Amino acid sequence: MRIGLNFLPTLAPHEVPAAEYYADCLDLCAAADRLGFSHVKAVEHYFHPWGGYSPDPVVFLSAVAARTSRVRLVTGACVPAFSHPVKLAASLAMLDNLSGGRLDAGFGRAFLPTEFSAFGVPMEQSKERMREGVDAVVRLWSDSDFTWDGTFHRFGPLPPLLPRPVQRPHPPVYVAATVSEDSFRWAGERGYHLMIIPIVASHARLAGLLEAHREARAAHGHTERGRVHVSYHAYVAEDRGEALEEAERHFEDYKAKQLEAYASWRGVASEQYPGYEKMEAATRATTFRDLLDAGNVIVGTPADAADALQLVARRYPGAEASLHVRFGDISARAALRSVNLLGRDVLPKVADA
C-alpha cells in the first residue's frame, strides 16, 4: 500500500500566519519525500479558515517540487469551473515540467456557495463545467490545431499548447467523487482515476461505487486498473492515550472551522447538490469517536496506524491513502512527528498490504 500526505489547511491568520504555515508544510513534504511517502496532495479552496490558505494548489506544489525529487504531486483538486481551460492546462503542464513529470492532475466540482458566488458561477452549472473543463484540459495537452466548441468555452483554432506536459500523452487524471454513481461511471468511461473520502457507515456503498467505476472503465476499453486515492485524518504518537486525546481535540477544532464554511449552505438549495443543505447538521452530529469506530481515521501508535491502514487496504484493494496530518490546529511539530513515525515504523509494515 502506498501512502501520501494531504493538505487541507484549517487555520486562521491569528493562529498561524500563512507564510509560516507554508514553510512548515514544505518541511513536512521534504520529510515525506525522504521517508518514502508516495505523494503530496493539495486542495483548492477560498476565504474560510477551512481550506482558505490553499487557493492555488499548483503554486504550492511547484514549491514542493523544488524541495523534493520522488513524491508525486497531486492537485486534489483543481476546480475547472473557476478557471479557463487554457490557463489551467498551461499551469498544470508547467508544474509537470518543473517536477520532471511527477504531476497527478486531480479535478473537482467545488461545493461551497461562497466560492461560486465569488466567481460569479451558478452552482447549477457545476457538474457540466467540471466535465467540460477536464475534457478540454486533456485535449489541450494532447492535440494540435486545437478548437473547442463547448457550452461554457469556445476558442481556437489554437497552436499547440506550450509547454507540453512531460508525461505523454498526458499526466494521470483524477476526479473527486463522493456519492453519485453517475460521477463514478463518468470517470470510468473517460479512463480517469478517483479521489474519494469515506463517510461513516458507507463502506459497502462506496465499494459498490468503486465497482461501478471499474465496470465503466472496462466497458470503454480502459484495460489499466483504475487508481484510487482515499483520504483520512491521521495523528500518530508513541503513546496511544496521547494520540487519541490530542486527535480528538484537534478534530473538534477542525470541525468548528468546517461548520463555519458549511454554514454558507443556510438558505441555499441546488438540484446539482441534493441534500447538501443538510450537510452542516450531519457534520455537527458526527463525532471523532464515530470516525474512529468506523475506521475512518488513522490515529494511535505506529502499530495502531499500521492496523488501520491494513483495514483500508482490505476495504479498498489497490487504494492509495492520503493522510491529513495537520488538521485543525495541530502544531507543525506534532505533524512532523506523525510523518516521521509513519515513515519509520508504518510504511515498511504496510508496503505489501
Tab-separated table of C-alpha atoms in Angstrom:
chain	number	residue	atom	x	y	z
A	1	MET	CA	0.000	0.000	0.000
A	2	ARG	CA	1.234	3.463	-0.888
A	3	ILE	CA	0.756	6.421	1.471
A	4	GLY	CA	0.982	10.153	0.873
A	5	LEU	CA	0.173	13.445	2.559
A	6	ASN	CA	-2.959	15.517	2.067
A	7	PHE	CA	-3.008	19.262	2.786
A	8	LEU	CA	-6.305	20.989	3.544
A	9	PRO	CA	-5.326	23.960	5.718
A	10	THR	CA	-7.583	24.677	8.682
A	11	LEU	CA	-6.006	27.740	10.207
A	12	ALA	CA	-6.829	31.428	10.535
A	13	PRO	CA	-4.254	34.234	10.332
A	14	HIS	CA	-4.436	34.918	14.079
A	15	GLU	CA	-3.402	31.313	14.743
A	16	VAL	CA	-0.542	30.834	12.273
A	17	PRO	CA	0.478	33.325	9.544
A	18	ALA	CA	0.188	31.917	6.037
A	19	ALA	CA	3.915	32.254	5.302
A	20	GLU	CA	4.765	30.235	8.421
A	21	TYR	CA	2.203	27.583	7.570
A	22	TYR	CA	3.593	27.151	4.046
A	23	ALA	CA	7.171	26.897	5.337
A	24	ASP	CA	6.119	24.247	7.860
A	25	CYS	CA	4.263	22.258	5.190
A	26	LEU	CA	7.261	22.339	2.877
A	27	ASP	CA	9.317	20.832	5.704
A	28	LEU	CA	6.698	18.064	6.033
A	29	CYS	CA	6.869	17.427	2.294
A	30	ALA	CA	10.667	17.219	2.314
A	31	ALA	CA	10.478	14.700	5.169
A	32	ALA	CA	7.821	12.685	3.330
A	33	ASP	CA	9.980	12.593	0.208
A	34	ARG	CA	12.992	11.414	2.210
A	35	LEU	CA	10.994	8.739	4.079
A	36	GLY	CA	9.392	7.153	1.009
A	37	PHE	CA	5.861	8.575	1.001
A	38	SER	CA	4.252	8.327	-2.405
A	39	HIS	CA	2.593	11.700	-2.936
A	40	VAL	CA	1.740	15.172	-1.704
A	41	LYS	CA	-1.784	16.441	-2.386
A	42	ALA	CA	-3.146	19.994	-2.116
A	43	VAL	CA	-6.733	21.238	-2.309
A	44	GLU	CA	-8.304	24.376	-3.824
A	45	HIS	CA	-10.500	26.463	-1.510
A	46	TYR	CA	-11.088	30.135	-0.764
A	47	PHE	CA	-11.930	32.590	2.041
A	48	HIS	CA	-12.742	30.339	5.014
A	49	PRO	CA	-10.228	29.176	7.660
A	50	TRP	CA	-11.322	25.726	6.459
A	51	GLY	CA	-9.205	25.493	3.301
A	52	GLY	CA	-8.679	29.195	2.626
A	53	TYR	CA	-4.882	29.055	2.885
A	54	SER	CA	-4.886	26.895	-0.278
A	55	PRO	CA	-6.422	28.918	-3.127
A	56	ASP	CA	-3.894	27.643	-5.686
A	57	PRO	CA	-2.597	24.075	-5.362
A	58	VAL	CA	-0.370	24.500	-8.421
A	59	VAL	CA	1.624	27.281	-6.723
A	60	PHE	CA	2.065	25.234	-3.540
A	61	LEU	CA	3.022	22.065	-5.412
A	62	SER	CA	5.541	23.993	-7.506
A	63	ALA	CA	7.300	24.907	-4.259
A	64	VAL	CA	7.074	21.260	-3.180
A	65	ALA	CA	8.635	20.211	-6.491
A	66	ALA	CA	11.682	22.347	-5.721
A	67	ARG	CA	12.130	20.663	-2.315
A	68	THR	CA	11.581	17.041	-3.381
A	69	SER	CA	12.649	14.540	-6.015
A	70	ARG	CA	10.402	11.487	-5.702
A	71	VAL	CA	6.891	12.193	-4.395
A	72	ARG	CA	4.058	12.562	-6.881
A	73	LEU	CA	2.395	15.989	-6.853
A	74	VAL	CA	-1.399	15.762	-6.756
A	75	THR	CA	-3.850	18.599	-7.271
A	76	GLY	CA	-6.596	17.391	-5.005
A	77	ALA	CA	-8.413	19.121	-6.546
A	78	CYS	CA	-8.266	21.974	-9.055
A	79	VAL	CA	-11.689	23.424	-9.865
A	80	PRO	CA	-12.233	23.854	-13.634
A	81	ALA	CA	-15.393	25.899	-13.016
A	82	PHE	CA	-13.213	28.702	-11.610
A	83	SER	CA	-10.590	28.777	-14.377
A	84	HIS	CA	-10.331	28.998	-18.156
A	85	PRO	CA	-9.232	25.649	-19.648
A	86	VAL	CA	-6.239	27.154	-21.459
A	87	LYS	CA	-4.946	28.770	-18.262
A	88	LEU	CA	-5.489	25.614	-16.216
A	89	ALA	CA	-3.942	23.285	-18.811
A	90	ALA	CA	-0.883	25.531	-19.163
A	91	SER	CA	-0.356	25.894	-15.398
A	92	LEU	CA	-0.567	22.153	-14.842
A	93	ALA	CA	1.723	21.415	-17.788
A	94	MET	CA	4.270	23.841	-16.348
A	95	LEU	CA	4.124	22.034	-12.986
A	96	ASP	CA	4.649	18.709	-14.735
A	97	ASN	CA	7.787	20.140	-16.346
A	98	LEU	CA	9.107	21.769	-13.174
A	99	SER	CA	8.724	18.469	-11.317
A	100	GLY	CA	10.237	16.262	-14.008
A	101	GLY	CA	6.945	14.565	-14.819
A	102	ARG	CA	5.582	13.985	-11.292
A	103	LEU	CA	2.128	15.566	-11.692
A	104	ASP	CA	-1.096	13.692	-10.981
A	105	ALA	CA	-3.811	16.118	-12.105
A	106	GLY	CA	-6.881	15.961	-9.877
A	107	PHE	CA	-10.082	17.883	-10.570
A	108	GLY	CA	-13.256	18.559	-8.588
A	109	ARG	CA	-16.538	20.461	-8.723
A	110	ALA	CA	-16.283	22.585	-5.551
A	111	PHE	CA	-19.336	22.764	-3.325
A	112	LEU	CA	-19.285	25.891	-1.157
A	113	PRO	CA	-21.828	28.564	-2.171
A	114	THR	CA	-19.460	31.365	-1.122
A	115	GLU	CA	-16.900	30.252	-3.701
A	116	PHE	CA	-19.371	30.013	-6.569
A	117	SER	CA	-20.750	33.429	-5.662
A	118	ALA	CA	-17.277	34.966	-5.656
A	119	PHE	CA	-16.520	33.686	-9.151
A	120	GLY	CA	-19.979	34.502	-10.478
A	121	VAL	CA	-20.569	30.888	-11.473
A	122	PRO	CA	-24.046	29.362	-10.952
A	123	MET	CA	-23.929	26.223	-8.830
A	124	GLU	CA	-26.451	24.649	-11.200
A	125	GLN	CA	-23.686	24.501	-13.818
A	126	SER	CA	-21.036	22.904	-11.619
A	127	LYS	CA	-21.168	19.333	-12.937
A	128	GLU	CA	-21.214	20.332	-16.591
A	129	ARG	CA	-18.490	22.948	-16.099
A	130	MET	CA	-16.220	20.451	-14.388
A	131	ARG	CA	-16.700	17.767	-17.005
A	132	GLU	CA	-16.242	20.139	-19.912
A	133	GLY	CA	-13.211	21.713	-18.235
A	134	VAL	CA	-11.463	18.390	-17.574
A	135	ASP	CA	-12.057	17.134	-21.108
A	136	ALA	CA	-10.810	20.424	-22.581
A	137	VAL	CA	-7.647	20.384	-20.458
A	138	VAL	CA	-6.837	16.808	-21.504
A	139	ARG	CA	-7.365	17.703	-25.177
A	140	LEU	CA	-5.193	20.818	-24.853
A	141	TRP	CA	-2.346	18.681	-23.516
A	142	SER	CA	-2.532	16.324	-26.489
A	143	ASP	CA	-3.972	17.985	-29.597
A	144	SER	CA	-2.556	20.321	-32.225
A	145	ASP	CA	-4.520	22.979	-34.161
A	146	PHE	CA	-6.944	22.815	-31.301
A	147	THR	CA	-10.538	24.068	-31.464
A	148	TRP	CA	-13.025	23.818	-28.617
A	149	ASP	CA	-16.732	24.439	-29.082
A	150	GLY	CA	-18.213	23.776	-25.669
A	151	THR	CA	-21.155	25.048	-23.685
A	152	PHE	CA	-19.103	27.384	-21.493
A	153	HIS	CA	-15.941	27.999	-23.519
A	154	ARG	CA	-15.327	28.398	-27.240
A	155	PHE	CA	-11.856	29.015	-28.627
A	156	GLY	CA	-9.496	28.091	-31.457
A	157	PRO	CA	-8.115	27.039	-33.708
A	158	LEU	CA	-5.037	27.326	-31.492
A	159	PRO	CA	-1.414	26.330	-31.985
A	160	PRO	CA	-0.148	23.512	-29.769
A	161	LEU	CA	-0.143	24.397	-26.079
A	162	LEU	CA	3.264	25.265	-24.615
A	163	PRO	CA	4.767	23.827	-22.593
A	164	ARG	CA	3.635	20.306	-23.360
A	165	PRO	CA	3.485	18.034	-20.317
A	166	VAL	CA	6.483	15.778	-19.745
A	167	GLN	CA	4.187	12.775	-19.311
A	168	ARG	CA	2.721	11.554	-22.562
A	169	PRO	CA	0.082	11.531	-23.800
A	170	HIS	CA	-0.755	13.474	-20.621
A	171	PRO	CA	-0.425	13.260	-16.813
A	172	PRO	CA	-2.713	10.836	-14.968
A	173	VAL	CA	-6.113	12.431	-14.392
A	174	TYR	CA	-8.056	12.017	-11.142
A	175	VAL	CA	-11.621	13.138	-10.412
A	176	ALA	CA	-13.073	13.776	-6.951
A	177	ALA	CA	-16.258	11.752	-6.406
A	178	THR	CA	-18.452	11.288	-3.347
A	179	VAL	CA	-21.836	9.550	-3.560
A	180	SER	CA	-23.121	9.871	-7.138
A	181	GLU	CA	-22.862	6.680	-9.198
A	182	ASP	CA	-23.085	8.840	-12.309
A	183	SER	CA	-19.826	10.584	-11.312
A	184	PHE	CA	-18.036	7.281	-10.732
A	185	ARG	CA	-19.221	5.900	-14.063
A	186	TRP	CA	-18.356	9.070	-15.979
A	187	ALA	CA	-14.804	8.982	-14.608
A	188	GLY	CA	-14.529	5.315	-15.547
A	189	GLU	CA	-15.781	5.895	-19.080
A	190	ARG	CA	-13.120	8.557	-19.611
A	191	GLY	CA	-10.368	6.436	-18.079
A	192	TYR	CA	-9.917	8.902	-15.227
A	193	HIS	CA	-8.876	7.833	-11.734
A	194	LEU	CA	-10.659	8.640	-8.454
A	195	MET	CA	-10.190	10.656	-5.263
A	196	ILE	CA	-12.654	9.693	-2.535
A	197	ILE	CA	-13.382	10.454	1.125
A	198	PRO	CA	-15.077	7.669	3.118
A	199	ILE	CA	-18.170	8.597	5.092
A	200	VAL	CA	-19.269	6.903	8.309
A	201	ALA	CA	-21.120	3.623	7.672
A	202	SER	CA	-20.735	3.923	3.908
A	203	HIS	CA	-18.081	1.307	3.156
A	204	ALA	CA	-20.402	-1.149	1.409
A	205	ARG	CA	-21.971	1.647	-0.622
A	206	LEU	CA	-18.545	3.016	-1.542
A	207	ALA	CA	-17.342	-0.440	-2.569
A	208	GLY	CA	-20.311	-0.637	-4.935
A	209	LEU	CA	-19.490	2.758	-6.439
A	210	LEU	CA	-15.876	1.707	-6.990
A	211	GLU	CA	-17.125	-1.421	-8.744
A	212	ALA	CA	-19.293	0.783	-10.996
A	213	HIS	CA	-16.154	2.778	-11.844
A	214	ARG	CA	-14.252	-0.411	-12.721
A	215	GLU	CA	-17.125	-1.681	-14.857
A	216	ALA	CA	-17.296	1.606	-16.783
A	217	ARG	CA	-13.534	1.583	-17.368
A	218	ALA	CA	-13.619	-1.951	-18.735
A	219	ALA	CA	-16.683	-1.307	-20.903
A	220	HIS	CA	-14.927	1.630	-22.574
A	221	GLY	CA	-11.664	-0.177	-23.279
A	222	HIS	CA	-9.501	1.115	-20.441
A	223	THR	CA	-7.519	-2.004	-19.611
A	224	GLU	CA	-5.351	-0.491	-16.872
A	225	ARG	CA	-6.810	-0.847	-13.386
A	226	GLY	CA	-8.126	2.492	-12.175
A	227	ARG	CA	-6.287	4.123	-9.291
A	228	VAL	CA	-7.984	5.406	-6.151
A	229	HIS	CA	-6.860	7.932	-3.522
A	230	VAL	CA	-8.731	7.746	-0.224
A	231	SER	CA	-8.235	10.466	2.416
A	232	TYR	CA	-8.067	10.233	6.219
A	233	HIS	CA	-7.152	12.379	9.197
A	234	ALA	CA	-4.027	10.964	10.857
A	235	TYR	CA	-2.344	11.518	14.216
A	236	VAL	CA	0.421	9.174	15.349
A	237	ALA	CA	2.332	9.208	18.651
A	238	GLU	CA	4.273	6.733	20.737
A	239	ASP	CA	1.553	6.805	23.402
A	240	ARG	CA	-1.961	5.697	22.368
A	241	GLY	CA	-3.736	7.730	25.035
A	242	GLU	CA	-1.992	10.914	23.978
A	243	ALA	CA	-2.727	10.266	20.314
A	244	LEU	CA	-6.437	9.683	20.916
A	245	GLU	CA	-6.834	12.675	23.239
A	246	GLU	CA	-4.935	15.095	21.021
A	247	ALA	CA	-6.516	13.873	17.781
A	248	GLU	CA	-9.999	14.322	19.225
A	249	ARG	CA	-9.179	17.826	20.466
A	250	HIS	CA	-7.796	18.895	17.107
A	251	PHE	CA	-10.670	17.236	15.277
A	252	GLU	CA	-13.095	19.411	17.236
A	253	ASP	CA	-11.193	22.492	16.088
A	254	TYR	CA	-11.233	21.174	12.506
A	255	LYS	CA	-14.971	20.527	12.716
A	256	ALA	CA	-15.711	24.013	14.061
A	257	LYS	CA	-13.965	25.545	11.052
A	258	GLN	CA	-15.636	23.093	8.703
A	259	LEU	CA	-19.032	24.040	10.116
A	260	GLU	CA	-18.303	27.746	9.616
A	261	ALA	CA	-17.658	27.057	5.920
A	262	TYR	CA	-20.664	24.738	5.600
A	263	ALA	CA	-22.888	27.434	7.109
A	264	SER	CA	-22.793	29.093	3.691
A	265	TRP	CA	-25.399	26.475	2.702
A	266	ARG	CA	-28.009	28.006	5.017
A	267	GLY	CA	-30.954	29.082	2.902
A	268	VAL	CA	-29.378	27.570	-0.227
A	269	ALA	CA	-30.536	24.548	-2.225
A	270	SER	CA	-29.292	23.202	-5.533
A	271	GLU	CA	-30.542	20.371	-7.716
A	272	GLN	CA	-26.921	19.547	-8.505
A	273	TYR	CA	-26.143	19.099	-4.803
A	274	PRO	CA	-29.109	17.189	-3.386
A	275	GLY	CA	-29.006	17.046	0.390
A	276	TYR	CA	-26.041	19.392	0.772
A	277	GLU	CA	-28.210	21.858	2.663
A	278	LYS	CA	-28.285	19.178	5.382
A	279	MET	CA	-24.517	18.789	5.412
A	280	GLU	CA	-23.971	21.231	8.266
A	281	ALA	CA	-26.303	19.301	10.581
A	282	ALA	CA	-24.815	15.945	9.576
A	283	THR	CA	-21.297	17.208	10.219
A	284	ARG	CA	-22.295	18.667	13.571
A	285	ALA	CA	-23.703	15.289	14.612
A	286	THR	CA	-20.593	13.320	13.609
A	287	THR	CA	-18.086	12.843	16.418
A	288	PHE	CA	-14.450	11.847	16.417
A	289	ARG	CA	-15.451	8.572	18.080
A	290	ASP	CA	-17.869	7.877	15.225
A	291	LEU	CA	-14.998	8.169	12.772
A	292	LEU	CA	-12.681	6.116	14.961
A	293	ASP	CA	-15.227	3.314	15.392
A	294	ALA	CA	-15.884	3.262	11.638
A	295	GLY	CA	-12.171	3.022	10.816
A	296	ASN	CA	-12.263	6.422	9.115
A	297	VAL	CA	-9.282	7.955	10.910
A	298	ILE	CA	-5.691	6.773	11.292
A	299	VAL	CA	-4.946	7.512	14.944
A	300	GLY	CA	-2.843	5.908	17.684
A	301	THR	CA	0.569	4.322	17.958
A	302	PRO	CA	2.501	3.246	14.873
A	303	ALA	CA	1.125	-0.268	15.406
A	304	ASP	CA	-2.427	1.131	15.530
A	305	ALA	CA	-1.800	3.120	12.362
A	306	ALA	CA	-0.471	0.040	10.568
A	307	ASP	CA	-3.572	-1.940	11.571
A	308	ALA	CA	-5.883	0.854	10.420
A	309	LEU	CA	-4.132	1.167	7.062
A	310	GLN	CA	-4.240	-2.581	6.512
A	311	LEU	CA	-8.005	-2.371	7.091
A	312	VAL	CA	-8.172	0.341	4.427
A	313	ALA	CA	-6.250	-1.924	2.057
A	314	ARG	CA	-8.752	-4.739	2.648
A	315	ARG	CA	-11.750	-2.473	2.190
A	316	TYR	CA	-10.451	-0.757	-0.934
A	317	PRO	CA	-7.942	-3.063	-2.643
A	318	GLY	CA	-5.252	-1.167	-4.510
A	319	ALA	CA	-6.177	2.194	-2.997
A	320	GLU	CA	-3.562	4.761	-2.028
A	321	ALA	CA	-4.043	6.529	1.320
A	322	SER	CA	-3.778	10.333	1.577
A	323	LEU	CA	-3.164	11.300	5.201
A	324	HIS	CA	-4.074	14.709	6.605
A	325	VAL	CA	-1.525	15.039	9.412
A	326	ARG	CA	-2.101	18.734	10.132
A	327	PHE	CA	-5.841	19.052	10.609
A	328	GLY	CA	-7.441	21.568	12.940
A	329	ASP	CA	-4.837	23.452	14.960
A	330	ILE	CA	-2.255	20.655	15.135
A	331	SER	CA	1.215	22.125	15.506
A	332	ALA	CA	3.939	21.730	12.899
A	333	ARG	CA	5.968	19.792	15.458
A	334	ALA	CA	3.200	17.245	16.116
A	335	ALA	CA	2.535	16.831	12.392
A	336	LEU	CA	6.230	16.207	11.717
A	337	ARG	CA	6.269	13.597	14.490
A	338	SER	CA	3.375	11.797	12.781
A	339	VAL	CA	5.217	11.863	9.456
A	340	ASN	CA	8.439	10.555	10.994
A	341	LEU	CA	6.680	7.740	12.865
A	342	LEU	CA	4.669	6.777	9.808
A	343	GLY	CA	7.753	6.766	7.623
A	344	ARG	CA	9.948	4.853	10.025
A	345	ASP	CA	7.536	2.391	11.641
A	346	VAL	CA	4.415	2.126	9.467
A	347	LEU	CA	5.317	2.322	5.781
A	348	PRO	CA	7.517	-0.805	5.918
A	349	LYS	CA	4.698	-2.787	7.591
A	350	VAL	CA	2.036	-1.886	5.013
A	351	ALA	CA	4.195	-1.943	1.879
A	352	ASP	CA	2.760	-5.315	0.847
A	353	ALA	CA	-0.824	-4.667	2.002
